[in-house]
PDB file of C-alpha atoms in Angstrom:
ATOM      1  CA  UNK A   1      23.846 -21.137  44.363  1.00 81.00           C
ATOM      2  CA  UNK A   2      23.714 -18.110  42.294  1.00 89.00           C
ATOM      3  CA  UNK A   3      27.102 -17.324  40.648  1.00 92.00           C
ATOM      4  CA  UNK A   4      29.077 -14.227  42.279  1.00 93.00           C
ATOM      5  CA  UNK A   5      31.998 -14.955  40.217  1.00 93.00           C
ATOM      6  CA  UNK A   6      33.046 -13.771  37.194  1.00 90.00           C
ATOM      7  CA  UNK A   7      34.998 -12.756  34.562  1.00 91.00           C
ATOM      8  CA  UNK A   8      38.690 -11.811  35.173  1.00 94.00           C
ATOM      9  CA  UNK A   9      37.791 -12.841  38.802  1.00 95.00           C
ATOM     10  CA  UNK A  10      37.539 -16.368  37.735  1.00 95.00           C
ATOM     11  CA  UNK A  11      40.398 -16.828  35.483  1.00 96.00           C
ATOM     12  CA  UNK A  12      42.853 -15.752  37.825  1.00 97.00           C
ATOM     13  CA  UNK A  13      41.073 -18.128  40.525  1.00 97.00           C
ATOM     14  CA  UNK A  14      41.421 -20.810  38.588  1.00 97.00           C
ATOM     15  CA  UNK A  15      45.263 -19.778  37.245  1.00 98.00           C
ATOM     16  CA  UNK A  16      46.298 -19.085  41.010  1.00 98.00           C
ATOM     17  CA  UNK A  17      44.840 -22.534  41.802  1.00 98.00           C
ATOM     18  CA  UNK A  18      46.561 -24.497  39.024  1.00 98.00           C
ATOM     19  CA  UNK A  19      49.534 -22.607  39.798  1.00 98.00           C
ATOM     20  CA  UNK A  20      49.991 -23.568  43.740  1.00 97.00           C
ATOM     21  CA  UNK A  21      48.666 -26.888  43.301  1.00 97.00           C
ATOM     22  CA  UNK A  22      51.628 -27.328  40.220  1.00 98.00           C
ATOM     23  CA  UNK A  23      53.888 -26.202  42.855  1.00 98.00           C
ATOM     24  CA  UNK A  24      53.138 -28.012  45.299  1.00 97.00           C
ATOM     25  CA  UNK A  25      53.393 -31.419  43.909  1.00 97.00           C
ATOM     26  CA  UNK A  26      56.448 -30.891  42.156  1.00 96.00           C
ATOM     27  CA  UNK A  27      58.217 -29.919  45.838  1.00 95.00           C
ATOM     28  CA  UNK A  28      58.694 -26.301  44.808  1.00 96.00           C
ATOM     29  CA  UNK A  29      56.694 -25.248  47.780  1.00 96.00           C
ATOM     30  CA  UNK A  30      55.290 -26.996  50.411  1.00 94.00           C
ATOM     31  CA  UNK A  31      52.231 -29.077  51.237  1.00 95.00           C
ATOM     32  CA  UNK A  32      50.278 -25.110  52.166  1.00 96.00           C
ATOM     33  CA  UNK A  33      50.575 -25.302  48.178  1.00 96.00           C
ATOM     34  CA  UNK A  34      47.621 -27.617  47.456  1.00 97.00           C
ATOM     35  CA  UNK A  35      45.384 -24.806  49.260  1.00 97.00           C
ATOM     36  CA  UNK A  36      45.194 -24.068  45.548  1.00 97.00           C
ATOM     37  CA  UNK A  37      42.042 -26.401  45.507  1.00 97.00           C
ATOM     38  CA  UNK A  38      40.236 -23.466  46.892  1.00 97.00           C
ATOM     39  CA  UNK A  39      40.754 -20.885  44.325  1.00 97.00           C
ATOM     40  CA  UNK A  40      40.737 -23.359  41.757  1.00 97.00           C
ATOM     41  CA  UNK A  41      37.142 -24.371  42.797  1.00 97.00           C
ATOM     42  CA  UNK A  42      35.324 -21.283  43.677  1.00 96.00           C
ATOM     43  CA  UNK A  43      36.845 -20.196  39.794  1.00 96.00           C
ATOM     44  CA  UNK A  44      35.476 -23.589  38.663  1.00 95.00           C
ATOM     45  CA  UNK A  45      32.086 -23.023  40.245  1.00 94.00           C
ATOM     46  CA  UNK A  46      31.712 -19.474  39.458  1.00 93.00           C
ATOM     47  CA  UNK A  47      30.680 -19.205  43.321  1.00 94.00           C
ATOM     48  CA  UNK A  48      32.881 -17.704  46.555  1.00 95.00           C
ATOM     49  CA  UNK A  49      31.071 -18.273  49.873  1.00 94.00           C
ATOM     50  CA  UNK A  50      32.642 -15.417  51.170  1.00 94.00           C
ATOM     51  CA  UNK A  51      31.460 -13.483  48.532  1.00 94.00           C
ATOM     52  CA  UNK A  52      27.810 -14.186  49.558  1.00 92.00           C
ATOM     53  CA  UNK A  53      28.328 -13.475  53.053  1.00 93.00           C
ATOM     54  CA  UNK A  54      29.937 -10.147  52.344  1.00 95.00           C
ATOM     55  CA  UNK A  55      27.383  -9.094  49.210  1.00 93.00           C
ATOM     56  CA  UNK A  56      30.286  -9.189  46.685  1.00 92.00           C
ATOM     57  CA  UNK A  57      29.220  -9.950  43.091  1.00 93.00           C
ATOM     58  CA  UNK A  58      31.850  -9.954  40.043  1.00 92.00           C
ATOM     59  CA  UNK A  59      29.421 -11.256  37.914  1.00 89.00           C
ATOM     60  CA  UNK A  60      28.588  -8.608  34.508  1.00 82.00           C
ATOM     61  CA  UNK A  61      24.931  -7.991  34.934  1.00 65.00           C
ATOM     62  CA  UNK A  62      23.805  -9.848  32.425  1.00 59.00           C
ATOM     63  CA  UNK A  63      24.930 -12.872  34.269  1.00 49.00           C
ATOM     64  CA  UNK A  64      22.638 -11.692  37.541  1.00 48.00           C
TER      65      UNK A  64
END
């Protein structure tokens, strides 16, 4: 897997993900809140399967 993620890209991933998972266990918003996982891995991997699919790379090119 070759990273597509990067940057600013992944820290608001993974501070969306923390965010609605938070949110979600603490009742604020309902069980849809732990859909959080998903932003909060693809920010933790550095790597968005959609991304590949669709050619998208966030990455600085030094990182490529």
């Amino acid at each position: 897997m070759k990273k597509n993620v990067g940057g600013i890209d992944r820290i608001l991933r993974i501070t969306t993900g923390v965010t609605l998972i938070a949110l979600a266990a603490t009742g604020t918003v309902g069980l849809w809140g732990y859909i959080g996982v998903l932003p909060l891995l693809t920010g933790s991997l550095g790597w968005c399967p959609p991304y590949s699919i669709f050619g998208i790379n966030t990455c600085s090119m030094k990182n490529k």
